[in-house]
Short mmCIF file of C-alpha atoms and ligand atoms in Angstrom, two decimals:
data_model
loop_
_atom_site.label_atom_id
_atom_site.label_comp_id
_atom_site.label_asym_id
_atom_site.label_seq_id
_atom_site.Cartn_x
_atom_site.Cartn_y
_atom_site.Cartn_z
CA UNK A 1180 9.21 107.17 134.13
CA UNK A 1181 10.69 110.65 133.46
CA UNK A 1182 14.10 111.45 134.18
CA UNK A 1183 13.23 114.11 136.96
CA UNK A 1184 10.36 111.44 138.60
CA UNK A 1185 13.12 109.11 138.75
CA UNK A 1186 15.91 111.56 140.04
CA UNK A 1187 13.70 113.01 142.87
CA UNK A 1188 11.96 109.26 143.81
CA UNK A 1189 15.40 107.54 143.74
CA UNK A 1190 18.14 109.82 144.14
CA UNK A 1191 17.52 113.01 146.15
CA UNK A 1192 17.07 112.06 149.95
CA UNK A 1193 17.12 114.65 152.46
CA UNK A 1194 20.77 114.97 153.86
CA UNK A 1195 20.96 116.07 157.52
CA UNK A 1196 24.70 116.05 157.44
CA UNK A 1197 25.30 118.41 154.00
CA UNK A 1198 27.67 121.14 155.72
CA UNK A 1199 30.02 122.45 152.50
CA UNK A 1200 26.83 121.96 150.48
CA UNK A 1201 24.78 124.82 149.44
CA UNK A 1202 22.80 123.50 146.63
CA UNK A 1203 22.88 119.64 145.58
CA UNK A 1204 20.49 118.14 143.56
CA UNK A 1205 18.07 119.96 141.04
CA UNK A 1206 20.12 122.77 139.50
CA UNK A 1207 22.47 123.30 136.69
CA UNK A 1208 25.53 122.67 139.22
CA UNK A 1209 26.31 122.01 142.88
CA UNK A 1210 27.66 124.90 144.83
CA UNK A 1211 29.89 123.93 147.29
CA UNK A 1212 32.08 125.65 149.97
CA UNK A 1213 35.50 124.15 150.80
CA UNK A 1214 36.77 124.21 154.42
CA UNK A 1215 39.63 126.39 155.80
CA UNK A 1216 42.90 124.57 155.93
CA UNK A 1217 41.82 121.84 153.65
CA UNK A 1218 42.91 120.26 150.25
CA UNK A 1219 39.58 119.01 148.36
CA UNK A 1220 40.48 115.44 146.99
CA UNK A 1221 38.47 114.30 143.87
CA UNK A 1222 38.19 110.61 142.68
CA UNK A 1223 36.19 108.89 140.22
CA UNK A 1224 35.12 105.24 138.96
CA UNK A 1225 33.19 103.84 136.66
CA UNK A 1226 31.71 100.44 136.99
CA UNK A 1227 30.70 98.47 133.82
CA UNK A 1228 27.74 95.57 133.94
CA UNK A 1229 30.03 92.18 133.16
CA UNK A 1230 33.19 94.00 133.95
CA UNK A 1231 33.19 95.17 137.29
CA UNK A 1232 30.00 93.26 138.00
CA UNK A 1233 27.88 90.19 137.25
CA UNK A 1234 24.35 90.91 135.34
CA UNK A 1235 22.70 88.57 138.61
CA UNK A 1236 24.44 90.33 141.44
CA UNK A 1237 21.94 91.94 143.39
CA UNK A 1238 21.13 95.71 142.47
CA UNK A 1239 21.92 96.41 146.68
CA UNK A 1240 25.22 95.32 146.67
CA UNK A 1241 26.23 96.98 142.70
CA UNK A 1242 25.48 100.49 144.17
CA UNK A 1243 27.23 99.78 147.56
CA UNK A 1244 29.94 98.54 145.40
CA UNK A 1245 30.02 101.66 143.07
CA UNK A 1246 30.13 103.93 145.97
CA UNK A 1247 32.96 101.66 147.98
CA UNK A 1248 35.21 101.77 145.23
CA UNK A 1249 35.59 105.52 145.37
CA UNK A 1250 35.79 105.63 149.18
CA UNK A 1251 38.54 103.25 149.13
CA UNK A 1252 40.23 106.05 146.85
CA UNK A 1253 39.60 108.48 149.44
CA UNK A 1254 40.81 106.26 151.93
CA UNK A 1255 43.77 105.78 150.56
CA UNK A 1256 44.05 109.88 150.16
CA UNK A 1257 44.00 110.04 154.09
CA UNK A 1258 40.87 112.30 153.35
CA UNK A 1259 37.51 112.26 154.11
CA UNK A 1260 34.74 111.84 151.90
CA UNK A 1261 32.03 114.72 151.47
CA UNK A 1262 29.97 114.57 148.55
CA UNK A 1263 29.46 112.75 145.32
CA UNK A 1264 28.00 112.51 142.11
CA UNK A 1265 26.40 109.92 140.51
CA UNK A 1266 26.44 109.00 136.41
CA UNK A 1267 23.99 106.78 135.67
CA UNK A 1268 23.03 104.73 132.25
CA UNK A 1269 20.41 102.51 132.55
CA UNK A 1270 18.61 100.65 129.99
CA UNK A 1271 15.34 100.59 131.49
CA UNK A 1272 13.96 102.56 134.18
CA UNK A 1273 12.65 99.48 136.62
CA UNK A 1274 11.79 100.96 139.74
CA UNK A 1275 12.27 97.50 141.83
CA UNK A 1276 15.98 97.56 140.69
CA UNK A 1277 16.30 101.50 141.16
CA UNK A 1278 15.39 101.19 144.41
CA UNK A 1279 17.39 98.56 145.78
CA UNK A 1280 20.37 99.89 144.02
CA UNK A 1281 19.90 103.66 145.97
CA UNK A 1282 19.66 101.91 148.87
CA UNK A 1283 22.93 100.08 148.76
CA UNK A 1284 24.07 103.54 147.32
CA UNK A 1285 22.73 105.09 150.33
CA UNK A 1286 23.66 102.75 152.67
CA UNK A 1287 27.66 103.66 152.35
CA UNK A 1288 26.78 107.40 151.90
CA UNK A 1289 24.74 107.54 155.22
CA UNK A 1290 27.65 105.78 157.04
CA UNK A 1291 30.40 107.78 155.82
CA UNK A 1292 28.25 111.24 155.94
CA UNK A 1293 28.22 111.69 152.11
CA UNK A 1294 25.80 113.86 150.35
CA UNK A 1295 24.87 113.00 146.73
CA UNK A 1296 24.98 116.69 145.00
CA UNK A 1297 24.20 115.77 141.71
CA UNK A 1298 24.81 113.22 138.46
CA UNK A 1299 23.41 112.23 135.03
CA UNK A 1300 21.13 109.63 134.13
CA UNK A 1301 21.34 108.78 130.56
CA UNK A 1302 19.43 105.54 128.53
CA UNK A 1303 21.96 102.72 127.26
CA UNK A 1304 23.77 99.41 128.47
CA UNK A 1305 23.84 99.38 132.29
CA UNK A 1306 27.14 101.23 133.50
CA UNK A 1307 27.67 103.64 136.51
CA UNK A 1308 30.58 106.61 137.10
CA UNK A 1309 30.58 107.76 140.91
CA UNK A 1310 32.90 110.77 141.58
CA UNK A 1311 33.16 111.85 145.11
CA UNK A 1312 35.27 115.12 146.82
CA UNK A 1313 36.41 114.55 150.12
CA UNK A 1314 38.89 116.47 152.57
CA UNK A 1315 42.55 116.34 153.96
CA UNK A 1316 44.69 118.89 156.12
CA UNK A 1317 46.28 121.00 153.63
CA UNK A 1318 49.23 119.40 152.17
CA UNK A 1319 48.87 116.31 154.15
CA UNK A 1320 47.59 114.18 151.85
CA UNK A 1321 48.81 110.76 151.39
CA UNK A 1322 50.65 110.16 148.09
CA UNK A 1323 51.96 107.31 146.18
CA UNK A 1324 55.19 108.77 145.73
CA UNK A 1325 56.46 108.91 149.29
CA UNK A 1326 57.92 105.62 150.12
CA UNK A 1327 61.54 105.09 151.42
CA UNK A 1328 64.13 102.56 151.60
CA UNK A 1329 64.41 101.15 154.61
CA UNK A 1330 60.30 101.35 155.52
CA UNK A 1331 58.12 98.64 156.03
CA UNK A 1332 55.75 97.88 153.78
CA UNK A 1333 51.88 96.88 155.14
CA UNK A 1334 48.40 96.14 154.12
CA UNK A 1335 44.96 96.57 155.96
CA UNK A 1336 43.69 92.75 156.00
CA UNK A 1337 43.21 90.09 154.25
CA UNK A 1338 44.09 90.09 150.26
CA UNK A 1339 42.49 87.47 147.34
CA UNK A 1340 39.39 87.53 149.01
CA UNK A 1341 37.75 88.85 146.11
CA UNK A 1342 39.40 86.81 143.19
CA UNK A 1343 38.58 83.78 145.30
CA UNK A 1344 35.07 84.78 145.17
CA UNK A 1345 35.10 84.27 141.64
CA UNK A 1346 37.19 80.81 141.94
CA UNK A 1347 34.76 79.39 144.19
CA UNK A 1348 31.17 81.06 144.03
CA UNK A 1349 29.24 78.90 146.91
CA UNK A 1350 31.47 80.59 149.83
CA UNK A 1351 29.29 83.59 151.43
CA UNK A 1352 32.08 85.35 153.35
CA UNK A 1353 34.05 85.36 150.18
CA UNK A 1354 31.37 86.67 148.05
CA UNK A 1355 30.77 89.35 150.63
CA UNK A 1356 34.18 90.99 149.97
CA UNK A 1357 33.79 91.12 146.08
CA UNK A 1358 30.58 92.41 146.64
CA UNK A 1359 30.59 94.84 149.52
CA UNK A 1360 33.96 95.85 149.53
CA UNK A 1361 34.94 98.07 152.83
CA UNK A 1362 36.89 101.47 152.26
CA UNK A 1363 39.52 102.13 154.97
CA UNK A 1364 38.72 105.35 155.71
CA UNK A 1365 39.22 105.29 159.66
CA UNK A 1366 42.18 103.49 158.96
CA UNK A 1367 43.33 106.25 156.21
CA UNK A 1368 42.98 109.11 158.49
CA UNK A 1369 44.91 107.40 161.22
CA UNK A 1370 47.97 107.43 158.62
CA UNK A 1371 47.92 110.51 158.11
CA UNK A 1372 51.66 111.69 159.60
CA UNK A 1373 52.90 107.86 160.36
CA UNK A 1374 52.84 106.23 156.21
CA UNK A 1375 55.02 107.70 153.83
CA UNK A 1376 53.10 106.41 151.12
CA UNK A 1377 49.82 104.90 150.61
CA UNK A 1378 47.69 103.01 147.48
CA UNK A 1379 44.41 100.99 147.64
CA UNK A 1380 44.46 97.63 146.25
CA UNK A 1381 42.23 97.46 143.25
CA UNK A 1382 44.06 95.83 140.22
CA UNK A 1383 46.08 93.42 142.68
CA UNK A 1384 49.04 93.71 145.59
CA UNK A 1385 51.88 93.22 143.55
CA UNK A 1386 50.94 95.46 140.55
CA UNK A 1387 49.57 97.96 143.03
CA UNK A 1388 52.72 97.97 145.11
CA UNK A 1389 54.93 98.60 141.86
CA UNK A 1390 53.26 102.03 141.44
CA UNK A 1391 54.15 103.32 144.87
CA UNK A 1392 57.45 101.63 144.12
CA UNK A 1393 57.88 103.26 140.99
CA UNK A 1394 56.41 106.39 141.84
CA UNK A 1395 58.76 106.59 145.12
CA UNK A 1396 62.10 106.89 142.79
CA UNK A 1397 61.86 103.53 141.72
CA UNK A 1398 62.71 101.37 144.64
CA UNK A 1399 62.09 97.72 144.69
CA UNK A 1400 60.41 95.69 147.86
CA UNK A 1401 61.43 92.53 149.58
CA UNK A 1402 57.80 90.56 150.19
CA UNK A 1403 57.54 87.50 153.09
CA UNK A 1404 55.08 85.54 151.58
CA UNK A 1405 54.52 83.78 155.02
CA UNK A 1406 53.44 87.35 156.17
CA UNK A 1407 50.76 87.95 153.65
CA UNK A 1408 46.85 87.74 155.12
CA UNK A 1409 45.33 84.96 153.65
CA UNK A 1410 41.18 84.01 154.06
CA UNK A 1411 40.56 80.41 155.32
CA UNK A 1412 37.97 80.03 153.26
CA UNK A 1413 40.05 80.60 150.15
CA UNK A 1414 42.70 78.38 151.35
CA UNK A 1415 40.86 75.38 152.27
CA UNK A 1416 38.72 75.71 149.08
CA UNK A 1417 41.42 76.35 146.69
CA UNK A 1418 44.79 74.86 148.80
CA UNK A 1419 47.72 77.66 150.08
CA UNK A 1420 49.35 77.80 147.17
CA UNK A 1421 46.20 79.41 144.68
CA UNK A 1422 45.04 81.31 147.49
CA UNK A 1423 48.39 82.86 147.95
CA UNK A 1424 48.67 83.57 144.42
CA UNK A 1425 45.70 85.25 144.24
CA UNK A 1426 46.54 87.15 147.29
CA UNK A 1427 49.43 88.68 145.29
CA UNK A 1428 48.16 89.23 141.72
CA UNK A 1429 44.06 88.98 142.30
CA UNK A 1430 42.46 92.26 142.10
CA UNK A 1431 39.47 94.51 143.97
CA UNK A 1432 40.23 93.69 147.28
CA UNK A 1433 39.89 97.61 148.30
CA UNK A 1434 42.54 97.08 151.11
CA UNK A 1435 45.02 99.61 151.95
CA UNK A 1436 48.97 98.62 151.01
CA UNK A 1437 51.13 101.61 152.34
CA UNK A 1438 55.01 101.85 153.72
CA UNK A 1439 56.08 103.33 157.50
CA UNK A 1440 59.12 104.26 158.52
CA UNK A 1441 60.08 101.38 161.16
CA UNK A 1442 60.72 103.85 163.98
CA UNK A 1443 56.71 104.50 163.81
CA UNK A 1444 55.59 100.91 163.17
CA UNK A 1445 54.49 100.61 166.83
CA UNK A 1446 52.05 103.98 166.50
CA UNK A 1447 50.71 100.56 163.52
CA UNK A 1448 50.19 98.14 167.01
CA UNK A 1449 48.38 101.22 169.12
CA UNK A 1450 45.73 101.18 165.88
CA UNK A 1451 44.01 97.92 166.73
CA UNK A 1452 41.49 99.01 168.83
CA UNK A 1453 40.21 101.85 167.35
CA UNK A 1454 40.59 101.09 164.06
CA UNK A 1455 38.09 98.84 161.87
CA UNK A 1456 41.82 97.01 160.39
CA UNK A 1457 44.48 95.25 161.57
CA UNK A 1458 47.34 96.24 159.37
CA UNK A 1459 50.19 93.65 158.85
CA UNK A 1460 53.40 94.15 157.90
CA UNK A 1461 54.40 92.23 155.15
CA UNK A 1462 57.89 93.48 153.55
CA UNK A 1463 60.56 96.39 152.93
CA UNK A 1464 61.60 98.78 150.54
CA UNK A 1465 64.63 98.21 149.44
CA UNK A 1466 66.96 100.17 146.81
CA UNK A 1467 67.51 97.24 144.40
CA UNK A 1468 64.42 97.60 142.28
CA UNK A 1469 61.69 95.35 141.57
CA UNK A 1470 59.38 93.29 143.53
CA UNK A 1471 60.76 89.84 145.55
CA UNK A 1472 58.53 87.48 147.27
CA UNK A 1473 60.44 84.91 149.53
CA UNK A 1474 59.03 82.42 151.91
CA UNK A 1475 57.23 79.60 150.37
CA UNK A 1476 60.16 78.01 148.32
CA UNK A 1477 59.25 79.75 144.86
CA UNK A 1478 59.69 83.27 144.36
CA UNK A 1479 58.00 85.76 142.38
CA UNK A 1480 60.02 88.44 140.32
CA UNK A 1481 58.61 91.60 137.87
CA UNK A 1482 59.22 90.82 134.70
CA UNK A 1483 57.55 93.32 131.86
CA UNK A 1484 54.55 93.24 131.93
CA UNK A 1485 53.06 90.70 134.73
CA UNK A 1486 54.73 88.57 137.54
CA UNK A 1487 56.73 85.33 137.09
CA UNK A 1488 57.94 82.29 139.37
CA UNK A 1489 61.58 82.88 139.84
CA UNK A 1490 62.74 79.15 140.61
P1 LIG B 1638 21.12 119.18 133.06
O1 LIG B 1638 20.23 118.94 131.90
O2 LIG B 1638 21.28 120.59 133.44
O3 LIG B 1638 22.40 118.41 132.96
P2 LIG B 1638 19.65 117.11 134.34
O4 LIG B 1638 18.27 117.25 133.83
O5 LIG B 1638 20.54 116.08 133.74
O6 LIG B 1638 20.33 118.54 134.32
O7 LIG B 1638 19.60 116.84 135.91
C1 LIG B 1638 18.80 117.60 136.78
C2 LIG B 1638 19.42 117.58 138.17
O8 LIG B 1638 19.41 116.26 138.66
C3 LIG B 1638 20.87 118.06 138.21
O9 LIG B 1638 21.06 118.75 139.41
C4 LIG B 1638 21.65 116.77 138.23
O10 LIG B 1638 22.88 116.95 138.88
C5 LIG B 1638 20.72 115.83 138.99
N1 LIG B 1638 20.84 114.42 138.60
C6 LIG B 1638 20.63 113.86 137.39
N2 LIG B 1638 20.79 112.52 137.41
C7 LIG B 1638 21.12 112.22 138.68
C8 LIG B 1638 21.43 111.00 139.36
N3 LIG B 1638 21.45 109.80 138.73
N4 LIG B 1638 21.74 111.07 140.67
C9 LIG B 1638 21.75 112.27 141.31
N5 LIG B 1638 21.45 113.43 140.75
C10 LIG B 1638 21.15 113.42 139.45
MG1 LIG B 1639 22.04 116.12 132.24
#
């Protein structure tokens, strides 16, 4: 198959909802027009086969998973996501597997109203770099560098879900969270104005929490381990203990960990209905820096590089 046969049979789809898009697909460039008032957010990437994802995971679920990962990004912006670009190396062109994977691609796009305006597609060992431009209030963004002492610390839903996955492979819910991952975007754009700070969770809660700790004047954070969202399926297949372990340091999870001041935690309880989370607050900010996790007899302190039991 030639590369433009396989762009135009794959890749470009009509898109009834392209507004900021004058020309997408099929040109040197995309031209696109930014809104009044708004901040254009960009994010990118890449996923790598047998790094980010398993050589026998369906093609559906590796390009909803390519496209999630960036959404979660955006979510975790407070923007919404617009359009997006696509970098593709395959090593073979096998329609059956092209197809499936635009239509998990296509799948998240058509939900979220994204428009793919352009990419690459390039021979070699199967890898894939999304970058997608989305949209925020001008100067409203949410930032990692905005936390407090004194706020409360939260997360979207469940965490570990994703590293259990890969503990125990014959539990379907599980499996669906490594695999379809869901960005927070209705939940990002109702923080806008209420968080102070805000980070997706993709390399783990603790080490994702240290960078909006860090990045907020470097504050440390006193965690309730009690607190933390666990999945029941993780806990009875791998007991309380691993599950909560992997809740703190297991990554791609693609939840939303951000801090509120504690005067606006109950605009948090007014979410629940209309949002597709239920955020839960699991700690504070505190001055004293580094990262404390009480409540289950052991406790977890930074230490260089990773996280160790404090006994
Ligand atoms: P150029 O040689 O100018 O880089 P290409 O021949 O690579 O252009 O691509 C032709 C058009 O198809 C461009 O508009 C490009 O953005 C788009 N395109 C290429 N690969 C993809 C892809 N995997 N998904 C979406 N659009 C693509
Ligand atoms: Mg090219």
């Amino acid at each position: 198959m030639r590369e433009f046969d396989l762009i135009n049979r794959f890749f470009r789809r009509p898109s009834p909802y392209a507004s900021g898009v004058d020309v997408g697909i099929g040109d040197d460039g995309a031209v696109l027009s930014a809104s009044p008032g708004m901040d254009t957010i960009v994010v990118t990437d890449t996923s790598v086969e047998g790094v980010h994802f398993r050589s026998d995971q369906s093609p559906h679920a590796i390009g909803y998973r390519a496209l999630a990962v960036n959404l979660s990004d955006i979510a975790a912006m407070g923007a919404l996501p617009r359009w997006a670009t696509l970098n593709l190396t395959l090593p073979h062109a096998d329609p059956e597997w092209l197809s499936a994977f635009a239509d998990g691609f296509f799948e998240l796009a058509d939900q979220w109203a994204v428009t793919l305006v352009g990419g690459d597609t390039t021979r070699g060992p199967l890898t894939m770099t999304v970058t997608v431009g989305g949209e925020v209030a001008r100067g409203a963004s949410l930032l990692r560098s905005g936390a407090r002492v004194g706020d409360m610390i939260l997360v979207s839903g469940p965490l570990g879900g994703a590293a259990a996955a890969l503990e125990c492979s014959n539990q379907a819910n599980l499996e669906r969270v490594l695999q379809y991952p869901t960005p927070r975007l209705m939940l990002g754009q109702s923080l806008l104005g209420v968080a102070t700070s805000a980070i997706d969770i993709s390399d783990g809660f603790l080490a994702d929490l240290q960078h909006i700790l860090d990045q907020s004047g470097n504050l440390g954070a006193n965690i309730d381990a009690s607190n933390l969202p666990l999945f029941d399926a993780a806990v009875q297949s791998l007991g309380r203990e691993k599950a909560l372990d992997l809740a703190l340091r297991g990554g791609d999870d693609y939840e939303l960990c951000f801090t509120v001041p504690p005067e606006k935690l109950p605009l948090m309880k007014q979410l629940k209905s209309d949002v597709d989370s239920s955020p839960i607050c699991v700690g504070k900010v505190v001055s004293k820096g580094g990262c404390r996790v009480h409540g289950i007899g052991d406790r977890y302190e930074r230490s260089g590089q990773g996280y160790q039991h404090e006994w």
